[in-house]
PDB file of C-alpha atoms in Angstrom:
ATOM      1  CA  MET P 129     310.978  87.303  27.388  1.00  0.00           C
ATOM      2  CA  GLU P 130     314.977  86.607  27.857  1.00  0.00           C
ATOM      3  CA  GLY P 131     317.940  87.710  26.302  1.00  0.00           C
ATOM      4  CA  LYS P 132     317.185  88.972  22.855  1.00  0.00           C
ATOM      5  CA  ILE P 133     314.877  89.001  19.124  1.00  0.00           C
ATOM      6  CA  ARG P 134     316.273  88.105  17.339  1.00  0.00           C
ATOM      7  CA  GLY P 135     315.492  86.738  13.254  1.00  0.00           C
ATOM      8  CA  ILE P 136     312.058  87.121  11.399  1.00  0.00           C
ATOM      9  CA  VAL P 137     309.453  89.114  13.467  1.00  0.00           C
ATOM     10  CA  VAL P 138     305.834  88.811  11.626  1.00  0.00           C
ATOM     11  CA  PRO P 139     304.221  91.501  12.161  1.00  0.00           C
ATOM     12  CA  LEU P 140     300.679  89.889  11.835  1.00  0.00           C
ATOM     13  CA  LEU P 141     297.804  90.848   9.863  1.00  0.00           C
ATOM     14  CA  THR P 142     294.194  91.249  11.542  1.00  0.00           C
ATOM     15  CA  PRO P 143     292.205  88.556  10.093  1.00  0.00           C
ATOM     16  CA  LEU P 144     288.246  90.252  10.591  1.00  0.00           C
ATOM     17  CA  SER P 145     284.962  89.207   9.845  1.00  0.00           C
ATOM     18  CA  SER P 146     283.447  92.486   9.596  1.00  0.00           C
ATOM     19  CA  PRO P 147     284.663  95.919   9.247  1.00  0.00           C
ATOM     20  CA  GLU P 148     284.598  96.980  13.295  1.00  0.00           C
ATOM     21  CA  THR P 149     285.107  92.730  14.571  1.00  0.00           C
ATOM     22  CA  ILE P 150     288.164  90.256  14.721  1.00  0.00           C
ATOM     23  CA  ASP P 151     287.897  87.092  13.317  1.00  0.00           C
ATOM     24  CA  GLU P 152     289.893  84.766  16.494  1.00  0.00           C
ATOM     25  CA  GLU P 153     289.338  81.767  14.174  1.00  0.00           C
ATOM     26  CA  ALA P 154     291.161  83.019  11.301  1.00  0.00           C
ATOM     27  CA  ALA P 155     293.951  84.455  13.431  1.00  0.00           C
ATOM     28  CA  ARG P 156     294.775  81.339  14.879  1.00  0.00           C
ATOM     29  CA  ARG P 157     295.348  80.038  10.699  1.00  0.00           C
ATOM     30  CA  LEU P 158     296.995  82.597  10.545  1.00  0.00           C
ATOM     31  CA  ILE P 159     299.438  82.020  13.513  1.00  0.00           C
ATOM     32  CA  ASP P 160     299.514  78.158  12.774  1.00  0.00           C
ATOM     33  CA  HIS P 161     300.622  78.968   9.627  1.00  0.00           C
ATOM     34  CA  VAL P 162     303.552  81.718   9.409  1.00  0.00           C
ATOM     35  CA  ILE P 163     305.081  78.926  12.981  1.00  0.00           C
ATOM     36  CA  ALA P 164     304.763  76.938  10.681  1.00  0.00           C
ATOM     37  CA  GLY P 165     306.984  78.621   8.604  1.00  0.00           C
ATOM     38  CA  GLY P 166     309.347  79.334  11.024  1.00  0.00           C
ATOM     39  CA  VAL P 167     309.458  83.032  12.120  1.00  0.00           C
ATOM     40  CA  HIS P 168     310.871  84.116  15.217  1.00  0.00           C
ATOM     41  CA  ALA P 169     308.853  85.978  16.929  1.00  0.00           C
ATOM     42  CA  ILE P 170     305.180  87.803  15.981  1.00  0.00           C
ATOM     43  CA  PHE P 171     303.602  91.552  16.115  1.00  0.00           C
ATOM     44  CA  ILE P 172     300.547  92.695  16.914  1.00  0.00           C
ATOM     45  CA  LEU P 173     298.279  95.314  16.570  1.00  0.00           C
ATOM     46  CA  GLY P 174     300.926  97.744  14.465  1.00  0.00           C
ATOM     47  CA  SER P 175     301.100  99.005  10.993  1.00  0.00           C
ATOM     48  CA  THR P 176     300.553  96.011   8.592  1.00  0.00           C
ATOM     49  CA  GLY P 177     297.663  94.845  11.493  1.00  0.00           C
ATOM     50  CA  GLU P 178     296.094  98.476  11.708  1.00  0.00           C
ATOM     51  CA  GLY P 179     296.563  98.650  14.902  1.00  0.00           C
ATOM     52  CA  PRO P 180     295.316 102.417  15.784  1.00  0.00           C
ATOM     53  CA  ALA P 181     292.125 101.486  13.373  1.00  0.00           C
ATOM     54  CA  LEU P 182     290.315  98.945  15.630  1.00  0.00           C
ATOM     55  CA  SER P 183     288.358 100.145  18.735  1.00  0.00           C
ATOM     56  CA  GLY P 184     290.385  99.403  22.670  1.00  0.00           C
ATOM     57  CA  ARG P 185     287.101  96.257  23.561  1.00  0.00           C
ATOM     58  CA  GLU P 186     288.800  94.495  19.623  1.00  0.00           C
ATOM     59  CA  GLN P 187     292.726  95.214  20.776  1.00  0.00           C
ATOM     60  CA  ARG P 188     292.831  93.408  24.111  1.00  0.00           C
ATOM     61  CA  ARG P 189     290.410  90.309  22.257  1.00  0.00           C
ATOM     62  CA  PHE P 190     292.691  90.562  19.485  1.00  0.00           C
ATOM     63  CA  ILE P 191     296.102  90.362  21.982  1.00  0.00           C
ATOM     64  CA  ARG P 192     293.679  87.777  24.687  1.00  0.00           C
ATOM     65  CA  CYS P 193     293.167  85.542  20.999  1.00  0.00           C
ATOM     66  CA  CYS P 194     296.731  85.873  19.949  1.00  0.00           C
ATOM     67  CA  ALA P 195     298.739  85.269  23.497  1.00  0.00           C
ATOM     68  CA  GLU P 196     296.347  82.049  23.854  1.00  0.00           C
ATOM     69  CA  ALA P 197     297.169  80.876  19.943  1.00  0.00           C
ATOM     70  CA  VAL P 198     300.993  81.194  20.347  1.00  0.00           C
ATOM     71  CA  GLY P 199     300.341  79.385  23.536  1.00  0.00           C
ATOM     72  CA  GLY P 200     304.068  80.654  23.918  1.00  0.00           C
ATOM     73  CA  ARG P 201     305.706  78.650  21.032  1.00  0.00           C
ATOM     74  CA  VAL P 202     307.455  82.168  20.019  1.00  0.00           C
ATOM     75  CA  PRO P 203     308.051  85.344  20.928  1.00  0.00           C
ATOM     76  CA  LEU P 204     304.535  87.388  21.051  1.00  0.00           C
ATOM     77  CA  LEU P 205     305.007  91.374  20.536  1.00  0.00           C
ATOM     78  CA  ALA P 206     301.736  93.819  21.253  1.00  0.00           C
ATOM     79  CA  GLY P 207     301.693  96.941  19.683  1.00  0.00           C
ATOM     80  CA  ILE P 208     300.335  99.859  22.019  1.00  0.00           C
ATOM     81  CA  SER P 209     300.530 102.728  19.449  1.00  0.00           C
ATOM     82  CA  GLY P 210     298.351 105.545  19.717  1.00  0.00           C
ATOM     83  CA  CYS P 211     297.247 109.144  20.203  1.00  0.00           C
ATOM     84  CA  SER P 212     297.141 108.961  24.586  1.00  0.00           C
ATOM     85  CA  ALA P 213     300.545 108.161  26.063  1.00  0.00           C
ATOM     86  CA  ALA P 214     298.070 107.195  28.819  1.00  0.00           C
ATOM     87  CA  GLU P 215     295.251 104.218  27.036  1.00  0.00           C
ATOM     88  CA  SER P 216     299.196 102.955  25.446  1.00  0.00           C
ATOM     89  CA  ALA P 217     299.788 102.467  29.092  1.00  0.00           C
ATOM     90  CA  ARG P 218     296.623 100.650  29.849  1.00  0.00           C
ATOM     91  CA  LEU P 219     296.847  98.343  26.485  1.00  0.00           C
ATOM     92  CA  GLY P 220     300.707  97.858  27.710  1.00  0.00           C
ATOM     93  CA  ARG P 221     299.462  96.378  31.121  1.00  0.00           C
ATOM     94  CA  PHE P 222     296.118  94.648  29.695  1.00  0.00           C
ATOM     95  CA  ALA P 223     298.946  92.629  26.960  1.00  0.00           C
ATOM     96  CA  ALA P 224     301.186  92.105  30.235  1.00  0.00           C
ATOM     97  CA  ASP P 225     298.236  90.538  31.881  1.00  0.00           C
ATOM     98  CA  ALA P 226     297.232  88.606  28.565  1.00  0.00           C
ATOM     99  CA  GLY P 227     300.630  87.485  28.273  1.00  0.00           C
ATOM    100  CA  ALA P 228     302.302  89.546  25.515  1.00  0.00           C
ATOM    101  CA  ASP P 229     305.987  89.111  26.106  1.00  0.00           C
ATOM    102  CA  ALA P 230     306.417  92.768  25.072  1.00  0.00           C
ATOM    103  CA  VAL P 231     304.894  95.946  23.302  1.00  0.00           C
ATOM    104  CA  VAL P 232     305.569  98.236  21.055  1.00  0.00           C
ATOM    105  CA  SER P 233     304.876 101.693  20.595  1.00  0.00           C
ATOM    106  CA  ALA P 234     305.681 104.773  18.318  1.00  0.00           C
ATOM    107  CA  VAL P 235     305.077 108.133  19.669  1.00  0.00           C
ATOM    108  CA  PRO P 236     301.932 109.833  19.862  1.00  0.00           C
ATOM    109  CA  CYS P 237     301.181 111.894  16.571  1.00  0.00           C
ATOM    110  CA  TYR P 238     297.974 113.608  16.213  1.00  0.00           C
ATOM    111  CA  LEU P 239     299.630 116.370  18.623  1.00  0.00           C
ATOM    112  CA  PRO P 240     303.094 116.027  17.410  1.00  0.00           C
ATOM    113  CA  PRO P 241     306.340 115.422  20.092  1.00  0.00           C
ATOM    114  CA  ASP P 242     309.483 117.673  20.116  1.00  0.00           C
ATOM    115  CA  ALA P 243     312.656 115.233  20.992  1.00  0.00           C
ATOM    116  CA  GLU P 244     312.488 116.416  24.648  1.00  0.00           C
ATOM    117  CA  GLU P 245     309.224 114.621  24.165  1.00  0.00           C
ATOM    118  CA  GLN P 246     309.373 111.629  22.484  1.00  0.00           C
ATOM    119  CA  VAL P 247     311.577 110.924  25.490  1.00  0.00           C
ATOM    120  CA  ALA P 248     309.305 111.263  28.499  1.00  0.00           C
ATOM    121  CA  PHE P 249     306.994 109.074  26.398  1.00  0.00           C
ATOM    122  CA  TYR P 250     309.054 105.873  26.247  1.00  0.00           C
ATOM    123  CA  ARG P 251     310.157 106.881  30.438  1.00  0.00           C
ATOM    124  CA  TYR P 252     307.177 106.676  31.007  1.00  0.00           C
ATOM    125  CA  LEU P 253     305.926 104.275  28.601  1.00  0.00           C
ATOM    126  CA  ALA P 254     309.242 102.286  30.760  1.00  0.00           C
ATOM    127  CA  LYS P 255     307.618 103.413  33.622  1.00  0.00           C
ATOM    128  CA  GLU P 256     303.409 102.567  33.631  1.00  0.00           C
ATOM    129  CA  VAL P 257     304.365  99.091  31.101  1.00  0.00           C
ATOM    130  CA  PRO P 258     305.891  95.873  32.634  1.00  0.00           C
ATOM    131  CA  LEU P 259     306.926  93.863  30.040  1.00  0.00           C
ATOM    132  CA  PRO P 260     310.727  95.539  27.686  1.00  0.00           C
ATOM    133  CA  LEU P 261     309.607  97.880  26.254  1.00  0.00           C
ATOM    134  CA  PHE P 262     310.954  98.176  21.641  1.00  0.00           C
ATOM    135  CA  ALA P 263     310.214 101.600  20.683  1.00  0.00           C
ATOM    136  CA  TYR P 264     309.103 101.808  17.161  1.00  0.00           C
ATOM    137  CA  ASN P 265     309.872 104.659  14.149  1.00  0.00           C
ATOM    138  CA  MET P 266     308.113 104.852  11.743  1.00  0.00           C
ATOM    139  CA  PRO P 267     308.410 108.358  10.400  1.00  0.00           C
ATOM    140  CA  SER P 268     305.955 107.725   6.511  1.00  0.00           C
ATOM    141  CA  LEU P 269     302.983 107.181   9.290  1.00  0.00           C
ATOM    142  CA  THR P 270     303.327 109.224  12.303  1.00  0.00           C
ATOM    143  CA  ARG P 271     305.059 112.210  10.617  1.00  0.00           C
ATOM    144  CA  VAL P 272     307.687 112.680  13.631  1.00  0.00           C
ATOM    145  CA  SER P 273     310.769 112.125  12.750  1.00  0.00           C
ATOM    146  CA  MET P 274     312.690 109.864  15.068  1.00  0.00           C
ATOM    147  CA  THR P 275     316.779 111.816  15.335  1.00  0.00           C
ATOM    148  CA  LEU P 276     319.242 109.332  15.856  1.00  0.00           C
ATOM    149  CA  SER P 277     320.659 111.215  18.978  1.00  0.00           C
ATOM    150  CA  THR P 278     316.827 110.938  19.906  1.00  0.00           C
ATOM    151  CA  VAL P 279     316.592 106.848  19.030  1.00  0.00           C
ATOM    152  CA  GLU P 280     320.312 106.206  21.096  1.00  0.00           C
ATOM    153  CA  ARG P 281     318.453 108.333  24.247  1.00  0.00           C
ATOM    154  CA  ILE P 282     315.368 106.464  24.621  1.00  0.00           C
ATOM    155  CA  LEU P 283     317.742 103.670  23.537  1.00  0.00           C
ATOM    156  CA  GLU P 284     318.926 104.241  27.166  1.00  0.00           C
ATOM    157  CA  ILE P 285     315.837 104.081  29.332  1.00  0.00           C
ATOM    158  CA  PRO P 286     316.031 100.937  31.705  1.00  0.00           C
ATOM    159  CA  GLY P 287     313.096  98.791  30.223  1.00  0.00           C
ATOM    160  CA  VAL P 288     313.395  99.656  26.595  1.00  0.00           C
ATOM    161  CA  ALA P 289     314.297  96.656  24.945  1.00  0.00           C
ATOM    162  CA  GLY P 290     315.157  97.318  21.723  1.00  0.00           C
ATOM    163  CA  CYS P 291     313.655  99.858  18.537  1.00  0.00           C
ATOM    164  CA  LYS P 292     311.770  98.652  15.095  1.00  0.00           C
ATOM    165  CA  ASP P 293     313.254 100.828  12.606  1.00  0.00           C
ATOM    166  CA  SER P 294     310.892 101.984   9.666  1.00  0.00           C
ATOM    167  CA  SER P 295     313.012 105.425   8.564  1.00  0.00           C
ATOM    168  CA  GLY P 296     314.478 103.201   5.974  1.00  0.00           C
ATOM    169  CA  ASP P 297     317.654 105.240   7.018  1.00  0.00           C
ATOM    170  CA  LEU P 298     320.360 102.882   6.159  1.00  0.00           C
ATOM    171  CA  GLU P 299     323.381 104.503   7.999  1.00  0.00           C
ATOM    172  CA  ALA P 300     320.994 105.613  10.768  1.00  0.00           C
ATOM    173  CA  PHE P 301     320.864 101.999  11.361  1.00  0.00           C
ATOM    174  CA  ARG P 302     323.796 101.303  11.590  1.00  0.00           C
ATOM    175  CA  GLU P 303     325.432 103.946  13.436  1.00  0.00           C
ATOM    176  CA  LEU P 304     323.185 102.309  15.987  1.00  0.00           C
ATOM    177  CA  VAL P 305     324.661  98.466  15.189  1.00  0.00           C
ATOM    178  CA  ASN P 306     328.192 100.270  15.924  1.00  0.00           C
ATOM    179  CA  ARG P 307     326.711 101.521  19.548  1.00  0.00           C
ATOM    180  CA  PHE P 308     324.306  99.051  20.568  1.00  0.00           C
ATOM    181  CA  GLY P 309     324.570  95.855  18.717  1.00  0.00           C
ATOM    182  CA  GLY P 310     326.293  94.365  21.203  1.00  0.00           C
ATOM    183  CA  ARG P 311     324.237  94.281  23.870  1.00  0.00           C
ATOM    184  CA  PRO P 312     322.732  91.561  25.310  1.00  0.00           C
ATOM    185  CA  GLY P 313     319.347  93.170  26.212  1.00  0.00           C
ATOM    186  CA  ILE P 314     318.534  95.655  22.756  1.00  0.00           C
ATOM    187  CA  SER P 315     318.012  94.194  20.295  1.00  0.00           C
ATOM    188  CA  LEU P 316     317.634  95.968  16.671  1.00  0.00           C
ATOM    189  CA  LEU P 317     314.655  95.419  13.808  1.00  0.00           C
ATOM    190  CA  SER P 318     314.680  96.455  10.743  1.00  0.00           C
ATOM    191  CA  GLY P 319     310.767  97.309   9.710  1.00  0.00           C
ATOM    192  CA  PRO P 320     311.658  97.067   4.732  1.00  0.00           C
ATOM    193  CA  ASP P 321     311.593  93.696   3.595  1.00  0.00           C
ATOM    194  CA  GLU P 322     313.937  94.436   1.325  1.00  0.00           C
ATOM    195  CA  LEU P 323     316.532  95.953   3.959  1.00  0.00           C
ATOM    196  CA  THR P 324     317.004  92.861   6.448  1.00  0.00           C
ATOM    197  CA  ALA P 325     319.381  90.582   4.920  1.00  0.00           C
ATOM    198  CA  GLU P 326     321.722  93.429   4.344  1.00  0.00           C
ATOM    199  CA  THR P 327     320.982  95.057   8.438  1.00  0.00           C
ATOM    200  CA  VAL P 328     321.229  91.235   8.859  1.00  0.00           C
ATOM    201  CA  ALA P 329     324.919  91.295   7.152  1.00  0.00           C
ATOM    202  CA  MET P 330     325.702  94.743   9.121  1.00  0.00           C
ATOM    203  CA  GLY P 331     324.512  93.394  12.724  1.00  0.00           C
ATOM    204  CA  GLY P 332     321.625  94.479  13.276  1.00  0.00           C
ATOM    205  CA  ASP P 333     318.888  91.528  15.198  1.00  0.00           C
ATOM    206  CA  GLY P 334     316.232  90.912  12.332  1.00  0.00           C
ATOM    207  CA  GLY P 335     313.199  92.025  10.678  1.00  0.00           C
ATOM    208  CA  VAL P 336     310.220  93.061  10.460  1.00  0.00           C
ATOM    209  CA  ASN P 337     308.176  91.905   7.516  1.00  0.00           C
ATOM    210  CA  GLY P 338     305.198  92.308   6.359  1.00  0.00           C
ATOM    211  CA  GLY P 339     305.892  89.508   3.497  1.00  0.00           C
ATOM    212  CA  ALA P 340     306.007  87.444   6.038  1.00  0.00           C
ATOM    213  CA  ASN P 341     302.290  87.063   5.971  1.00  0.00           C
ATOM    214  CA  LEU P 342     301.959  85.263   3.489  1.00  0.00           C
ATOM    215  CA  ARG P 343     305.858  83.875   2.337  1.00  0.00           C
ATOM    216  CA  PRO P 344     306.730  83.233   6.482  1.00  0.00           C
ATOM    217  CA  ARG P 345     309.358  80.145   5.486  1.00  0.00           C
ATOM    218  CA  LEU P 346     310.514  82.310   2.685  1.00  0.00           C
ATOM    219  CA  PHE P 347     311.296  85.446   5.120  1.00  0.00           C
ATOM    220  CA  SER P 348     313.449  83.101   8.211  1.00  0.00           C
ATOM    221  CA  GLY P 349     315.516  81.559   5.269  1.00  0.00           C
ATOM    222  CA  LEU P 350     316.053  84.432   3.931  1.00  0.00           C
ATOM    223  CA  TYR P 351     317.332  85.573   7.410  1.00  0.00           C
ATOM    224  CA  GLU P 352     319.474  82.385   7.917  1.00  0.00           C
ATOM    225  CA  ALA P 353     321.890  82.748   5.831  1.00  0.00           C
ATOM    226  CA  ALA P 354     321.982  86.383   5.811  1.00  0.00           C
ATOM    227  CA  ALA P 355     322.728  86.012   9.692  1.00  0.00           C
ATOM    228  CA  ARG P 356     326.031  83.632   8.748  1.00  0.00           C
ATOM    229  CA  GLY P 357     326.705  85.466   5.695  1.00  0.00           C
ATOM    230  CA  ASP P 358     326.145  82.905   3.386  1.00  0.00           C
ATOM    231  CA  ALA P 359     326.122  85.099   0.380  1.00  0.00           C
ATOM    232  CA  ALA P 360     324.995  82.877  -2.554  1.00  0.00           C
ATOM    233  CA  ALA P 361     321.650  81.040  -0.576  1.00  0.00           C
ATOM    234  CA  VAL P 362     321.608  85.320   0.379  1.00  0.00           C
ATOM    235  CA  GLY P 363     321.000  86.354  -3.577  1.00  0.00           C
ATOM    236  CA  PRO P 364     318.521  84.044  -5.430  1.00  0.00           C
ATOM    237  CA  LEU P 365     315.948  85.033  -1.484  1.00  0.00           C
ATOM    238  CA  GLN P 366     316.572  88.610  -1.731  1.00  0.00           C
ATOM    239  CA  ALA P 367     315.958  88.466  -5.380  1.00  0.00           C
ATOM    240  CA  ARG P 368     312.066  86.193  -3.615  1.00  0.00           C
ATOM    241  CA  VAL P 369     311.470  88.947  -1.897  1.00  0.00           C
ATOM    242  CA  VAL P 370     311.545  92.009  -3.995  1.00  0.00           C
ATOM    243  CA  GLU P 371     309.450  89.414  -6.977  1.00  0.00           C
ATOM    244  CA  LEU P 372     306.822  89.315  -4.061  1.00  0.00           C
ATOM    245  CA  GLY P 373     306.858  93.237  -2.835  1.00  0.00           C
ATOM    246  CA  LYS P 374     305.267  94.199  -6.384  1.00  0.00           C
ATOM    247  CA  ILE P 375     301.830  93.268  -5.099  1.00  0.00           C
ATOM    248  CA  TYR P 376     302.528  96.095  -2.780  1.00  0.00           C
ATOM    249  CA  GLY P 377     303.002  99.284  -6.066  1.00  0.00           C
ATOM    250  CA  ASP P 378     304.007 101.963  -6.437  1.00  0.00           C
ATOM    251  CA  PRO P 379     304.802 103.957  -4.869  1.00  0.00           C
ATOM    252  CA  VAL P 380     304.345 101.823  -1.923  1.00  0.00           C
ATOM    253  CA  THR P 381     302.484 102.752   0.943  1.00  0.00           C
ATOM    254  CA  ALA P 382     301.318 101.664   4.062  1.00  0.00           C
ATOM    255  CA  PRO P 383     297.656 101.135   3.305  1.00  0.00           C
ATOM    256  CA  GLY P 384     298.653 100.137   0.537  1.00  0.00           C
ATOM    257  CA  VAL P 385     300.731  97.156   1.770  1.00  0.00           C
ATOM    258  CA  ILE P 386     298.087  95.898   3.551  1.00  0.00           C
ATOM    259  CA  ARG P 387     295.467  95.702   1.017  1.00  0.00           C
ATOM    260  CA  ALA P 388     297.861  93.867  -0.975  1.00  0.00           C
ATOM    261  CA  LEU P 389     298.836  91.243   1.664  1.00  0.00           C
ATOM    262  CA  LYS P 390     294.835  91.201   2.934  1.00  0.00           C
ATOM    263  CA  ARG P 391     293.951  90.298  -1.208  1.00  0.00           C
ATOM    264  CA  GLU P 392     296.820  87.469  -1.143  1.00  0.00           C
ATOM    265  CA  ALA P 393     295.639  85.649   2.881  1.00  0.00           C
ATOM    266  CA  ALA P 394     292.765  85.640   1.415  1.00  0.00           C
ATOM    267  CA  ARG P 395     293.261  83.835  -1.557  1.00  0.00           C
ATOM    268  CA  MET P 396     295.635  82.112   0.517  1.00  0.00           C
ATOM    269  CA  GLY P 397     292.352  81.195   2.002  1.00  0.00           C
ATOM    270  CA  LEU P 398     294.483  82.646   5.710  1.00  0.00           C
ATOM    271  CA  LEU P 399     291.757  85.502   6.015  1.00  0.00           C
ATOM    272  CA  ARG P 400     288.588  87.340   4.595  1.00  0.00           C
ATOM    273  CA  ASN P 401     289.327  90.658   2.283  1.00  0.00           C
ATOM    274  CA  ILE P 402     288.219  93.271   4.316  1.00  0.00           C
ATOM    275  CA  LEU P 403     289.633  95.785   6.468  1.00  0.00           C
ATOM    276  CA  ALA P 404     289.595  98.333   9.436  1.00  0.00           C
ATOM    277  CA  VAL P 405     287.096 100.544   8.572  1.00  0.00           C
ATOM    278  CA  PRO P 406     287.423 103.375   6.858  1.00  0.00           C
ATOM    279  CA  ALA P 407     289.800 101.388   4.760  1.00  0.00           C
ATOM    280  CA  LEU P 408     287.976  99.648   1.129  1.00  0.00           C
ATOM    281  CA  PRO P 409     289.204  96.273   0.215  1.00  0.00           C
ATOM    282  CA  GLU P 410     290.783  95.587  -2.948  1.00  0.00           C
ATOM    283  CA  ALA P 411     289.119  93.772  -5.370  1.00  0.00           C
ATOM    284  CA  LEU P 412     289.988  89.600  -5.342  1.00  0.00           C
TER     285      LEU P 412
END
């Protein structure tokens, strides 16, 4: 992977044929759908992709399937988060062999690491995995809070290519942009769909937006308008993003987002309304 990741990175849903088995045909269909809609990169096996809920065998099958289906049309980022640093490294090496362009990992969370251990974890992965590495700050799920100073230290590690920040802390994100935004090898990506335009306007590189599974053209258009500073175009597109977000319910939770996205994607004929065990789908 050369240069920065910029634009809309879709955290791809993982199509399933059963609660334990991926659906390769639907995965190829979904990948074609989001690429046709103008997304700039694809992120698999993240939170939206139910990555940690899948078996190691199915994770590997999905990485290989997606690498073949993407075929170099856009960068492919593979999620390798888990409870074991060694297992994450092994999955990262598999992703490299399968043709992924980068890997993304949150910190191990069952035994939550302190700040020094968080930095040590990313040093370990950067050394063990022969791909650019993105740190993933997702405190609502990991229950691990990565402070601004810790993220800054992680971004200084050779081999770390950026951060996917889903904390929703705009002031911390602004500080990261002020310090690292001009570096050619560091991408700063925000998580919540509704914050993409704002974070791009402040100098961020793009958004990791679950809604792009359903409406990729909406999100790619929003990014392009925000990147060129076209406030008149951003306004109505942002309103549509906020309206789409109502499918997630209130309060918004990660399981609720996955259920809503899979329900709507099933209605569109993109995949089956099946979630990884033990999660249960919403009725169509």
